[in-house]
Amino acid sequence: MKKLDFIIIVVLIIISFIPQLIFAVTSHGRNSKLYAEITVKGSVYKKIQLQGDLNQSVIVTTELGTNKVQIRNGKVSITEADCPDKICIKAGEISKSGEILVCLPHKLIVEIKGENEKDIDGLSY
Amino acid sequence: MIKTKKIVFMSLLVSQALILNFIESGIPMPFITPGAKLGLANIITVTCLYFFQFKEILMIIILRLILSTFFAGSLSGLIYSASGAILSFFTMYILKKIASDKISIIGISTAGAVFHNIGQILAASFVMKNLYITLYLPVLTLAGIGTGFFVGLTSNFLVKYLKNIFPKFKSKDFG
């Protein structure tokens, strides 16, 4: 074992982390392309871009009931609802792609989606 | 060194590589990525580096790849083993050419093992059309360094003993 061997091994380990670095840098730009999609009874009601410091409230009123969806600092939460169990409010806030808030009695779904949905969620052979 | 002895030596090395593939398929390897292997056949590649010229080692590798694909029975593994074997061979050859006095056989084989993994990962991401597979690289590299160390150690012994039986071939002997 010579000295250069160790240097090579260290260089190899550093090289192996390059993909991690690349993905950390590129997905930073990706997150700003997230949007919240509000769906009522299966059809899309509204789509809202989650810009950095957007503060917005959306009041969704249907014949089933009313929900108030609040967007603040890139996080989405349901702050008011006239459903009996209020599970949608207790669910708290969501911010990442794929996370959802659901109000079953009102058939309301709030989902966060990203622009690029080509990522594989799972793989098996 | 007469041609026949050289051909026999090369064939023996190819068959040894095939046996190593066979043994390696019996060792359970956590399937982090598809087709990832221990790369024991690299022992043969590394050993060849100290006996043969570039063209000859390449022939041994290609023969080994084709025959092991036949024996494995499925063509799909070929792209992984081929990319890993070729990339690691090129890396080791270049490393040995530029710094053979400053780097021991263990360093060369470790680099070869890691690039074997890199080649397999690149093939996997190409096949799956998904670049996220490259994120497995650090884990595989650590395993590759361990394997490479072992491969280098084994090759070291092999080269030492084989040198007594088969002195270094000059390229004019071939063909």
PDB file of C-alpha atoms in Angstrom:
ATOM      1  CA  MET A   1       0.000   0.000   0.000  1.00  0.00           C
ATOM      2  CA  LYS A   2       1.542   3.244  -1.099  1.00  0.00           C
ATOM      3  CA  LYS A   3       0.642   6.809  -0.257  1.00  0.00           C
ATOM      4  CA  LEU A   4      -1.044   7.542  -3.571  1.00  0.00           C
ATOM      5  CA  ASP A   5      -3.411   4.630  -2.939  1.00  0.00           C
ATOM      6  CA  PHE A   6      -5.058   6.459  -0.064  1.00  0.00           C
ATOM      7  CA  ILE A   7      -5.336   9.657  -2.055  1.00  0.00           C
ATOM      8  CA  ILE A   8      -7.030   7.735  -4.842  1.00  0.00           C
ATOM      9  CA  ILE A   9      -9.481   6.139  -2.440  1.00  0.00           C
ATOM     10  CA  VAL A  10     -10.386   9.517  -0.976  1.00  0.00           C
ATOM     11  CA  VAL A  11     -10.841  10.959  -4.460  1.00  0.00           C
ATOM     12  CA  LEU A  12     -13.099   8.045  -5.375  1.00  0.00           C
ATOM     13  CA  ILE A  13     -15.266   8.614  -2.325  1.00  0.00           C
ATOM     14  CA  ILE A  14     -15.560  12.286  -3.186  1.00  0.00           C
ATOM     15  CA  ILE A  15     -16.493  11.423  -6.782  1.00  0.00           C
ATOM     16  CA  SER A  16     -19.206   9.092  -5.503  1.00  0.00           C
ATOM     17  CA  PHE A  17     -20.960  12.017  -3.833  1.00  0.00           C
ATOM     18  CA  ILE A  18     -21.167  14.091  -7.000  1.00  0.00           C
ATOM     19  CA  PRO A  19     -24.693  12.883  -7.924  1.00  0.00           C
ATOM     20  CA  GLN A  20     -25.956  13.872  -4.464  1.00  0.00           C
ATOM     21  CA  LEU A  21     -24.481  17.328  -4.975  1.00  0.00           C
ATOM     22  CA  ILE A  22     -25.999  17.729  -8.396  1.00  0.00           C
ATOM     23  CA  PHE A  23     -29.447  16.721  -7.211  1.00  0.00           C
ATOM     24  CA  ALA A  24     -29.277  18.995  -4.182  1.00  0.00           C
ATOM     25  CA  VAL A  25     -28.500  21.954  -6.413  1.00  0.00           C
ATOM     26  CA  THR A  26     -31.021  21.230  -9.152  1.00  0.00           C
ATOM     27  CA  SER A  27     -33.983  20.346  -6.944  1.00  0.00           C
ATOM     28  CA  HIS A  28     -33.587  23.674  -5.193  1.00  0.00           C
ATOM     29  CA  GLY A  29     -34.903  25.325  -8.304  1.00  0.00           C
ATOM     30  CA  ARG A  30     -37.497  22.596  -8.622  1.00  0.00           C
ATOM     31  CA  ASN A  31     -39.270  23.353  -5.375  1.00  0.00           C
ATOM     32  CA  SER A  32     -40.362  26.774  -6.541  1.00  0.00           C
ATOM     33  CA  LYS A  33     -42.441  25.088  -9.224  1.00  0.00           C
ATOM     34  CA  LEU A  34     -44.779  23.445  -6.744  1.00  0.00           C
ATOM     35  CA  TYR A  35     -48.478  24.203  -6.825  1.00  0.00           C
ATOM     36  CA  ALA A  36     -51.453  23.316  -4.678  1.00  0.00           C
ATOM     37  CA  GLU A  37     -54.367  21.709  -6.458  1.00  0.00           C
ATOM     38  CA  ILE A  38     -57.823  21.848  -4.852  1.00  0.00           C
ATOM     39  CA  THR A  39     -60.177  19.140  -6.043  1.00  0.00           C
ATOM     40  CA  VAL A  40     -63.883  18.905  -5.213  1.00  0.00           C
ATOM     41  CA  LYS A  41     -65.814  15.707  -5.978  1.00  0.00           C
ATOM     42  CA  GLY A  42     -63.038  14.558  -8.299  1.00  0.00           C
ATOM     43  CA  SER A  43     -62.817  17.625 -10.497  1.00  0.00           C
ATOM     44  CA  VAL A  44     -60.208  20.336 -10.156  1.00  0.00           C
ATOM     45  CA  TYR A  45     -61.494  23.455  -8.496  1.00  0.00           C
ATOM     46  CA  LYS A  46     -58.397  25.612  -8.406  1.00  0.00           C
ATOM     47  CA  LYS A  47     -54.629  25.479  -8.840  1.00  0.00           C
ATOM     48  CA  ILE A  48     -52.404  27.833  -6.926  1.00  0.00           C
ATOM     49  CA  GLN A  49     -48.658  28.284  -7.439  1.00  0.00           C
ATOM     50  CA  LEU A  50     -46.721  28.084  -4.174  1.00  0.00           C
ATOM     51  CA  GLN A  51     -44.428  31.037  -4.657  1.00  0.00           C
ATOM     52  CA  GLY A  52     -41.971  31.808  -1.863  1.00  0.00           C
ATOM     53  CA  ASP A  53     -43.913  34.245   0.302  1.00  0.00           C
ATOM     54  CA  LEU A  54     -47.387  33.958  -1.079  1.00  0.00           C
ATOM     55  CA  ASN A  55     -50.175  34.564   1.417  1.00  0.00           C
ATOM     56  CA  GLN A  56     -53.548  33.576   0.118  1.00  0.00           C
ATOM     57  CA  SER A  57     -56.819  32.119   1.325  1.00  0.00           C
ATOM     58  CA  VAL A  58     -59.248  30.209  -0.795  1.00  0.00           C
ATOM     59  CA  ILE A  59     -62.767  29.637   0.438  1.00  0.00           C
ATOM     60  CA  VAL A  60     -64.314  26.583  -1.163  1.00  0.00           C
ATOM     61  CA  THR A  61     -68.076  26.463  -0.789  1.00  0.00           C
ATOM     62  CA  THR A  62     -70.117  23.632  -2.241  1.00  0.00           C
ATOM     63  CA  GLU A  63     -73.505  22.196  -1.435  1.00  0.00           C
ATOM     64  CA  LEU A  64     -71.653  19.798   0.874  1.00  0.00           C
ATOM     65  CA  GLY A  65     -70.047  22.485   2.990  1.00  0.00           C
ATOM     66  CA  THR A  66     -67.379  25.127   3.284  1.00  0.00           C
ATOM     67  CA  ASN A  67     -63.597  24.843   3.738  1.00  0.00           C
ATOM     68  CA  LYS A  68     -61.067  27.623   3.985  1.00  0.00           C
ATOM     69  CA  VAL A  69     -57.693  26.700   2.482  1.00  0.00           C
ATOM     70  CA  GLN A  70     -54.866  28.943   3.584  1.00  0.00           C
ATOM     71  CA  ILE A  71     -51.511  29.266   1.923  1.00  0.00           C
ATOM     72  CA  ARG A  72     -48.758  30.904   3.874  1.00  0.00           C
ATOM     73  CA  ASN A  73     -44.965  30.753   3.374  1.00  0.00           C
ATOM     74  CA  GLY A  74     -45.207  27.861   0.974  1.00  0.00           C
ATOM     75  CA  LYS A  75     -47.272  25.803   3.423  1.00  0.00           C
ATOM     76  CA  VAL A  76     -50.888  24.867   2.853  1.00  0.00           C
ATOM     77  CA  SER A  77     -53.426  24.161   5.564  1.00  0.00           C
ATOM     78  CA  ILE A  78     -57.169  24.086   6.029  1.00  0.00           C
ATOM     79  CA  THR A  79     -58.015  26.637   8.695  1.00  0.00           C
ATOM     80  CA  GLU A  80     -61.795  26.568   8.751  1.00  0.00           C
ATOM     81  CA  ALA A  81     -64.300  23.887   7.940  1.00  0.00           C
ATOM     82  CA  ASP A  82     -67.912  23.231   8.865  1.00  0.00           C
ATOM     83  CA  CYS A  83     -67.631  19.466   8.700  1.00  0.00           C
ATOM     84  CA  PRO A  84     -68.460  17.623  11.951  1.00  0.00           C
ATOM     85  CA  ASP A  85     -65.062  15.980  12.648  1.00  0.00           C
ATOM     86  CA  LYS A  86     -62.642  18.712  11.425  1.00  0.00           C
ATOM     87  CA  ILE A  87     -60.021  16.086  10.590  1.00  0.00           C
ATOM     88  CA  CYS A  88     -58.868  18.236   7.697  1.00  0.00           C
ATOM     89  CA  ILE A  89     -57.940  21.038  10.099  1.00  0.00           C
ATOM     90  CA  LYS A  90     -56.248  18.675  12.532  1.00  0.00           C
ATOM     91  CA  ALA A  91     -54.117  17.307   9.679  1.00  0.00           C
ATOM     92  CA  GLY A  92     -52.057  20.449   9.926  1.00  0.00           C
ATOM     93  CA  GLU A  93     -50.019  21.886   7.111  1.00  0.00           C
ATOM     94  CA  ILE A  94     -48.477  20.362   4.013  1.00  0.00           C
ATOM     95  CA  SER A  95     -45.679  21.694   1.886  1.00  0.00           C
ATOM     96  CA  LYS A  96     -44.037  18.921  -0.122  1.00  0.00           C
ATOM     97  CA  SER A  97     -44.960  17.373  -3.420  1.00  0.00           C
ATOM     98  CA  GLY A  98     -47.338  14.463  -2.954  1.00  0.00           C
ATOM     99  CA  GLU A  99     -48.700  15.508   0.427  1.00  0.00           C
ATOM    100  CA  ILE A 100     -52.478  15.918   0.669  1.00  0.00           C
ATOM    101  CA  LEU A 101     -55.207  17.284   2.888  1.00  0.00           C
ATOM    102  CA  VAL A 102     -58.570  15.598   2.706  1.00  0.00           C
ATOM    103  CA  CYS A 103     -62.046  16.573   3.886  1.00  0.00           C
ATOM    104  CA  LEU A 104     -64.123  13.469   3.263  1.00  0.00           C
ATOM    105  CA  PRO A 105     -67.575  14.800   4.139  1.00  0.00           C
ATOM    106  CA  HIS A 106     -67.061  17.671   1.702  1.00  0.00           C
ATOM    107  CA  LYS A 107     -65.234  15.508  -0.861  1.00  0.00           C
ATOM    108  CA  LEU A 108     -62.443  18.039  -0.883  1.00  0.00           C
ATOM    109  CA  ILE A 109     -58.801  17.198  -1.593  1.00  0.00           C
ATOM    110  CA  VAL A 110     -55.876  19.612  -1.498  1.00  0.00           C
ATOM    111  CA  GLU A 111     -52.766  18.108  -3.071  1.00  0.00           C
ATOM    112  CA  ILE A 112     -49.325  19.567  -3.645  1.00  0.00           C
ATOM    113  CA  LYS A 113     -47.893  18.738  -7.021  1.00  0.00           C
ATOM    114  CA  GLY A 114     -44.707  19.560  -8.836  1.00  0.00           C
ATOM    115  CA  GLU A 115     -44.209  20.531 -12.453  1.00  0.00           C
ATOM    116  CA  ASN A 116     -42.119  17.457 -13.275  1.00  0.00           C
ATOM    117  CA  GLU A 117     -43.859  14.265 -12.295  1.00  0.00           C
ATOM    118  CA  LYS A 118     -41.547  11.823 -13.991  1.00  0.00           C
ATOM    119  CA  ASP A 119     -39.878  10.571 -10.824  1.00  0.00           C
ATOM    120  CA  ILE A 120     -40.295   6.899 -10.141  1.00  0.00           C
ATOM    121  CA  ASP A 121     -42.000   6.300  -6.809  1.00  0.00           C
ATOM    122  CA  GLY A 122     -41.216   2.643  -6.628  1.00  0.00           C
ATOM    123  CA  LEU A 123     -39.530  -0.099  -8.609  1.00  0.00           C
ATOM    124  CA  SER A 124     -39.662  -3.846  -8.549  1.00  0.00           C
ATOM    125  CA  TYR A 125     -38.476  -6.598 -10.828  1.00  0.00           C
TER     126      TYR A 125
ATOM    127  CA  MET B   1       7.234 -17.139 -25.763  1.00  0.00           C
ATOM    128  CA  ILE B   2       5.449 -19.176 -28.375  1.00  0.00           C
ATOM    129  CA  LYS B   3       1.967 -18.391 -29.566  1.00  0.00           C
ATOM    130  CA  THR B   4       0.368 -21.576 -28.321  1.00  0.00           C
ATOM    131  CA  LYS B   5       1.435 -21.042 -24.732  1.00  0.00           C
ATOM    132  CA  LYS B   6       0.030 -17.541 -24.882  1.00  0.00           C
ATOM    133  CA  ILE B   7      -3.309 -18.683 -26.297  1.00  0.00           C
ATOM    134  CA  VAL B   8      -3.564 -21.370 -23.642  1.00  0.00           C
ATOM    135  CA  PHE B   9      -2.781 -18.876 -20.921  1.00  0.00           C
ATOM    136  CA  MET B  10      -5.409 -16.454 -22.202  1.00  0.00           C
ATOM    137  CA  SER B  11      -8.016 -19.205 -22.457  1.00  0.00           C
ATOM    138  CA  LEU B  12      -7.255 -20.351 -18.941  1.00  0.00           C
ATOM    139  CA  LEU B  13      -7.767 -16.817 -17.700  1.00  0.00           C
ATOM    140  CA  VAL B  14     -11.097 -16.523 -19.524  1.00  0.00           C
ATOM    141  CA  SER B  15     -12.323 -19.775 -18.016  1.00  0.00           C
ATOM    142  CA  GLN B  16     -11.136 -18.712 -14.573  1.00  0.00           C
ATOM    143  CA  ALA B  17     -13.161 -15.521 -14.966  1.00  0.00           C
ATOM    144  CA  LEU B  18     -16.229 -17.575 -15.896  1.00  0.00           C
ATOM    145  CA  ILE B  19     -15.802 -19.765 -12.820  1.00  0.00           C
ATOM    146  CA  LEU B  20     -15.462 -16.652 -10.683  1.00  0.00           C
ATOM    147  CA  ASN B  21     -18.720 -15.335 -12.142  1.00  0.00           C
ATOM    148  CA  PHE B  22     -20.377 -18.610 -11.285  1.00  0.00           C
ATOM    149  CA  ILE B  23     -19.112 -18.560  -7.713  1.00  0.00           C
ATOM    150  CA  GLU B  24     -20.049 -14.925  -7.317  1.00  0.00           C
ATOM    151  CA  SER B  25     -23.629 -15.646  -8.364  1.00  0.00           C
ATOM    152  CA  GLY B  26     -23.878 -18.005  -5.416  1.00  0.00           C
ATOM    153  CA  ILE B  27     -22.917 -15.321  -2.914  1.00  0.00           C
ATOM    154  CA  PRO B  28     -25.985 -13.355  -1.774  1.00  0.00           C
ATOM    155  CA  MET B  29     -25.497  -9.675  -2.449  1.00  0.00           C
ATOM    156  CA  PRO B  30     -27.997  -7.115  -1.135  1.00  0.00           C
ATOM    157  CA  PHE B  31     -29.766  -6.025  -4.294  1.00  0.00           C
ATOM    158  CA  ILE B  32     -29.407  -2.304  -3.952  1.00  0.00           C
ATOM    159  CA  THR B  33     -29.368  -1.790  -7.676  1.00  0.00           C
ATOM    160  CA  PRO B  34     -30.283  -4.206 -10.435  1.00  0.00           C
ATOM    161  CA  GLY B  35     -27.457  -6.349 -11.694  1.00  0.00           C
ATOM    162  CA  ALA B  36     -24.964  -5.106  -9.125  1.00  0.00           C
ATOM    163  CA  LYS B  37     -22.268  -7.697  -8.607  1.00  0.00           C
ATOM    164  CA  LEU B  38     -19.183  -8.229  -6.498  1.00  0.00           C
ATOM    165  CA  GLY B  39     -16.976  -8.113  -9.566  1.00  0.00           C
ATOM    166  CA  LEU B  40     -14.712 -11.026  -8.636  1.00  0.00           C
ATOM    167  CA  ALA B  41     -13.878 -11.493 -12.310  1.00  0.00           C
ATOM    168  CA  ASN B  42     -11.907  -8.273 -11.979  1.00  0.00           C
ATOM    169  CA  ILE B  43      -9.234 -10.388 -10.302  1.00  0.00           C
ATOM    170  CA  ILE B  44      -8.551 -11.755 -13.759  1.00  0.00           C
ATOM    171  CA  THR B  45      -8.601  -8.318 -15.372  1.00  0.00           C
ATOM    172  CA  VAL B  46      -6.161  -6.906 -12.832  1.00  0.00           C
ATOM    173  CA  THR B  47      -3.866  -9.917 -13.195  1.00  0.00           C
ATOM    174  CA  CYS B  48      -3.895  -9.510 -16.975  1.00  0.00           C
ATOM    175  CA  LEU B  49      -2.716  -5.919 -16.594  1.00  0.00           C
ATOM    176  CA  TYR B  50       0.646  -7.247 -15.493  1.00  0.00           C
ATOM    177  CA  PHE B  51       1.047  -9.763 -18.294  1.00  0.00           C
ATOM    178  CA  PHE B  52      -0.604  -8.581 -21.487  1.00  0.00           C
ATOM    179  CA  GLN B  53      -0.967  -5.622 -23.805  1.00  0.00           C
ATOM    180  CA  PHE B  54      -4.125  -3.550 -24.168  1.00  0.00           C
ATOM    181  CA  LYS B  55      -5.557  -5.422 -27.165  1.00  0.00           C
ATOM    182  CA  GLU B  56      -5.080  -8.796 -25.579  1.00  0.00           C
ATOM    183  CA  ILE B  57      -6.649  -7.886 -22.259  1.00  0.00           C
ATOM    184  CA  LEU B  58      -9.580  -6.366 -24.138  1.00  0.00           C
ATOM    185  CA  MET B  59     -10.018  -9.637 -26.017  1.00  0.00           C
ATOM    186  CA  ILE B  60      -9.954 -11.623 -22.785  1.00  0.00           C
ATOM    187  CA  ILE B  61     -12.597  -9.318 -21.302  1.00  0.00           C
ATOM    188  CA  ILE B  62     -14.851  -9.459 -24.359  1.00  0.00           C
ATOM    189  CA  LEU B  63     -14.583 -13.234 -24.516  1.00  0.00           C
ATOM    190  CA  ARG B  64     -15.407 -13.437 -20.848  1.00  0.00           C
ATOM    191  CA  LEU B  65     -18.434 -11.147 -21.269  1.00  0.00           C
ATOM    192  CA  ILE B  66     -19.843 -13.054 -24.252  1.00  0.00           C
ATOM    193  CA  LEU B  67     -19.366 -16.485 -22.722  1.00  0.00           C
ATOM    194  CA  SER B  68     -20.718 -15.507 -19.339  1.00  0.00           C
ATOM    195  CA  THR B  69     -23.802 -14.082 -21.049  1.00  0.00           C
ATOM    196  CA  PHE B  70     -24.332 -17.440 -22.765  1.00  0.00           C
ATOM    197  CA  PHE B  71     -23.912 -19.278 -19.477  1.00  0.00           C
ATOM    198  CA  ALA B  72     -26.168 -16.898 -17.585  1.00  0.00           C
ATOM    199  CA  GLY B  73     -28.870 -17.556 -20.146  1.00  0.00           C
ATOM    200  CA  SER B  74     -30.193 -14.010 -20.288  1.00  0.00           C
ATOM    201  CA  LEU B  75     -28.964 -11.142 -22.414  1.00  0.00           C
ATOM    202  CA  SER B  76     -30.259  -8.449 -20.087  1.00  0.00           C
ATOM    203  CA  GLY B  77     -27.367  -8.760 -17.668  1.00  0.00           C
ATOM    204  CA  LEU B  78     -24.882  -8.116 -20.452  1.00  0.00           C
ATOM    205  CA  ILE B  79     -25.236  -4.341 -20.524  1.00  0.00           C
ATOM    206  CA  TYR B  80     -24.455  -4.078 -16.813  1.00  0.00           C
ATOM    207  CA  SER B  81     -21.462  -6.420 -16.787  1.00  0.00           C
ATOM    208  CA  ALA B  82     -20.149  -4.988 -20.048  1.00  0.00           C
ATOM    209  CA  SER B  83     -20.269  -1.364 -18.977  1.00  0.00           C
ATOM    210  CA  GLY B  84     -18.777  -2.167 -15.593  1.00  0.00           C
ATOM    211  CA  ALA B  85     -16.007  -4.354 -16.967  1.00  0.00           C
ATOM    212  CA  ILE B  86     -15.030  -2.042 -19.829  1.00  0.00           C
ATOM    213  CA  LEU B  87     -15.056   1.140 -17.759  1.00  0.00           C
ATOM    214  CA  SER B  88     -13.046  -0.436 -14.961  1.00  0.00           C
ATOM    215  CA  PHE B  89     -10.547  -1.891 -17.431  1.00  0.00           C
ATOM    216  CA  PHE B  90      -9.966   1.467 -19.132  1.00  0.00           C
ATOM    217  CA  THR B  91      -9.560   3.172 -15.768  1.00  0.00           C
ATOM    218  CA  MET B  92      -7.112   0.611 -14.456  1.00  0.00           C
ATOM    219  CA  TYR B  93      -5.109   0.582 -17.686  1.00  0.00           C
ATOM    220  CA  ILE B  94      -4.775   4.365 -17.669  1.00  0.00           C
ATOM    221  CA  LEU B  95      -3.926   4.426 -13.972  1.00  0.00           C
ATOM    222  CA  LYS B  96      -1.286   1.777 -14.405  1.00  0.00           C
ATOM    223  CA  LYS B  97       0.174   3.524 -17.437  1.00  0.00           C
ATOM    224  CA  ILE B  98       0.566   6.912 -15.797  1.00  0.00           C
ATOM    225  CA  ALA B  99       1.505   6.014 -12.231  1.00  0.00           C
ATOM    226  CA  SER B 100       2.531   2.383 -11.914  1.00  0.00           C
ATOM    227  CA  ASP B 101       5.475   3.193  -9.695  1.00  0.00           C
ATOM    228  CA  LYS B 102       3.566   5.432  -7.323  1.00  0.00           C
ATOM    229  CA  ILE B 103       0.506   3.235  -6.933  1.00  0.00           C
ATOM    230  CA  SER B 104       0.293  -0.338  -5.768  1.00  0.00           C
ATOM    231  CA  ILE B 105      -1.849  -3.069  -7.287  1.00  0.00           C
ATOM    232  CA  ILE B 106      -4.350  -2.548  -4.496  1.00  0.00           C
ATOM    233  CA  GLY B 107      -4.919   1.079  -5.454  1.00  0.00           C
ATOM    234  CA  ILE B 108      -5.385   0.148  -9.090  1.00  0.00           C
ATOM    235  CA  SER B 109      -7.855  -2.616  -8.327  1.00  0.00           C
ATOM    236  CA  THR B 110      -9.800  -0.434  -5.878  1.00  0.00           C
ATOM    237  CA  ALA B 111     -10.162   2.279  -8.489  1.00  0.00           C
ATOM    238  CA  GLY B 112     -11.163  -0.400 -10.977  1.00  0.00           C
ATOM    239  CA  ALA B 113     -13.803  -1.808  -8.641  1.00  0.00           C
ATOM    240  CA  VAL B 114     -15.305   1.628  -7.989  1.00  0.00           C
ATOM    241  CA  PHE B 115     -15.424   2.408 -11.692  1.00  0.00           C
ATOM    242  CA  HIS B 116     -16.946  -1.013 -12.243  1.00  0.00           C
ATOM    243  CA  ASN B 117     -19.776   0.163  -9.979  1.00  0.00           C
ATOM    244  CA  ILE B 118     -19.967   3.526 -11.718  1.00  0.00           C
ATOM    245  CA  GLY B 119     -20.256   1.752 -15.070  1.00  0.00           C
ATOM    246  CA  GLN B 120     -23.046  -0.458 -13.754  1.00  0.00           C
ATOM    247  CA  ILE B 121     -24.901   2.518 -12.257  1.00  0.00           C
ATOM    248  CA  LEU B 122     -24.652   4.415 -15.535  1.00  0.00           C
ATOM    249  CA  ALA B 123     -26.012   1.393 -17.374  1.00  0.00           C
ATOM    250  CA  ALA B 124     -28.824   1.044 -14.819  1.00  0.00           C
ATOM    251  CA  SER B 125     -29.823   4.704 -15.101  1.00  0.00           C
ATOM    252  CA  PHE B 126     -29.776   4.418 -18.870  1.00  0.00           C
ATOM    253  CA  VAL B 127     -31.951   1.296 -18.827  1.00  0.00           C
ATOM    254  CA  MET B 128     -34.398   2.641 -16.236  1.00  0.00           C
ATOM    255  CA  LYS B 129     -34.297   6.123 -17.797  1.00  0.00           C
ATOM    256  CA  ASN B 130     -33.980   7.464 -14.281  1.00  0.00           C
ATOM    257  CA  LEU B 131     -31.002   9.477 -13.113  1.00  0.00           C
ATOM    258  CA  TYR B 132     -31.950   9.074  -9.450  1.00  0.00           C
ATOM    259  CA  ILE B 133     -30.263   5.674  -9.442  1.00  0.00           C
ATOM    260  CA  THR B 134     -26.911   7.452  -9.365  1.00  0.00           C
ATOM    261  CA  LEU B 135     -27.746   8.486  -5.805  1.00  0.00           C
ATOM    262  CA  TYR B 136     -26.798   4.941  -4.787  1.00  0.00           C
ATOM    263  CA  LEU B 137     -23.216   5.678  -5.785  1.00  0.00           C
ATOM    264  CA  PRO B 138     -21.771   6.464  -2.323  1.00  0.00           C
ATOM    265  CA  VAL B 139     -23.080   3.233  -0.827  1.00  0.00           C
ATOM    266  CA  LEU B 140     -21.835   1.156  -3.726  1.00  0.00           C
ATOM    267  CA  THR B 141     -18.489   2.958  -3.719  1.00  0.00           C
ATOM    268  CA  LEU B 142     -17.880   1.983  -0.116  1.00  0.00           C
ATOM    269  CA  ALA B 143     -18.669  -1.623  -0.953  1.00  0.00           C
ATOM    270  CA  GLY B 144     -16.560  -1.289  -4.098  1.00  0.00           C
ATOM    271  CA  ILE B 145     -13.542  -0.130  -2.139  1.00  0.00           C
ATOM    272  CA  GLY B 146     -13.838  -3.177   0.094  1.00  0.00           C
ATOM    273  CA  THR B 147     -14.193  -5.516  -2.882  1.00  0.00           C
ATOM    274  CA  GLY B 148     -11.393  -3.755  -4.732  1.00  0.00           C
ATOM    275  CA  PHE B 149      -9.063  -4.238  -1.820  1.00  0.00           C
ATOM    276  CA  PHE B 150      -9.782  -7.940  -1.768  1.00  0.00           C
ATOM    277  CA  VAL B 151      -9.473  -8.215  -5.544  1.00  0.00           C
ATOM    278  CA  GLY B 152      -6.145  -6.414  -5.430  1.00  0.00           C
ATOM    279  CA  LEU B 153      -4.829  -8.652  -2.685  1.00  0.00           C
ATOM    280  CA  THR B 154      -5.787 -11.782  -4.605  1.00  0.00           C
ATOM    281  CA  SER B 155      -4.335 -10.452  -7.847  1.00  0.00           C
ATOM    282  CA  ASN B 156      -1.135  -9.628  -6.034  1.00  0.00           C
ATOM    283  CA  PHE B 157      -0.629 -13.262  -5.087  1.00  0.00           C
ATOM    284  CA  LEU B 158      -1.665 -14.463  -8.525  1.00  0.00           C
ATOM    285  CA  VAL B 159       0.741 -12.170 -10.360  1.00  0.00           C
ATOM    286  CA  LYS B 160       3.609 -13.098  -8.079  1.00  0.00           C
ATOM    287  CA  TYR B 161       3.255 -16.827  -8.716  1.00  0.00           C
ATOM    288  CA  LEU B 162       2.221 -16.664 -12.355  1.00  0.00           C
ATOM    289  CA  LYS B 163       5.269 -14.571 -13.208  1.00  0.00           C
ATOM    290  CA  ASN B 164       7.412 -17.654 -12.641  1.00  0.00           C
ATOM    291  CA  ILE B 165       5.434 -19.714 -15.125  1.00  0.00           C
ATOM    292  CA  PHE B 166       4.504 -17.121 -17.763  1.00  0.00           C
ATOM    293  CA  PRO B 167       7.048 -14.411 -18.305  1.00  0.00           C
ATOM    294  CA  LYS B 168       5.805 -11.099 -19.730  1.00  0.00           C
ATOM    295  CA  PHE B 169       4.449 -11.421 -23.264  1.00  0.00           C
ATOM    296  CA  LYS B 170       5.604  -8.986 -25.911  1.00  0.00           C
ATOM    297  CA  SER B 171       2.963  -7.866 -28.371  1.00  0.00           C
ATOM    298  CA  LYS B 172       4.832  -9.210 -31.408  1.00  0.00           C
ATOM    299  CA  ASP B 173       4.201 -12.708 -30.067  1.00  0.00           C
ATOM    300  CA  PHE B 174       0.490 -12.217 -30.610  1.00  0.00           C
ATOM    301  CA  GLY B 175      -1.151 -12.764 -33.973  1.00  0.00           C
TER     302      GLY B 175
END
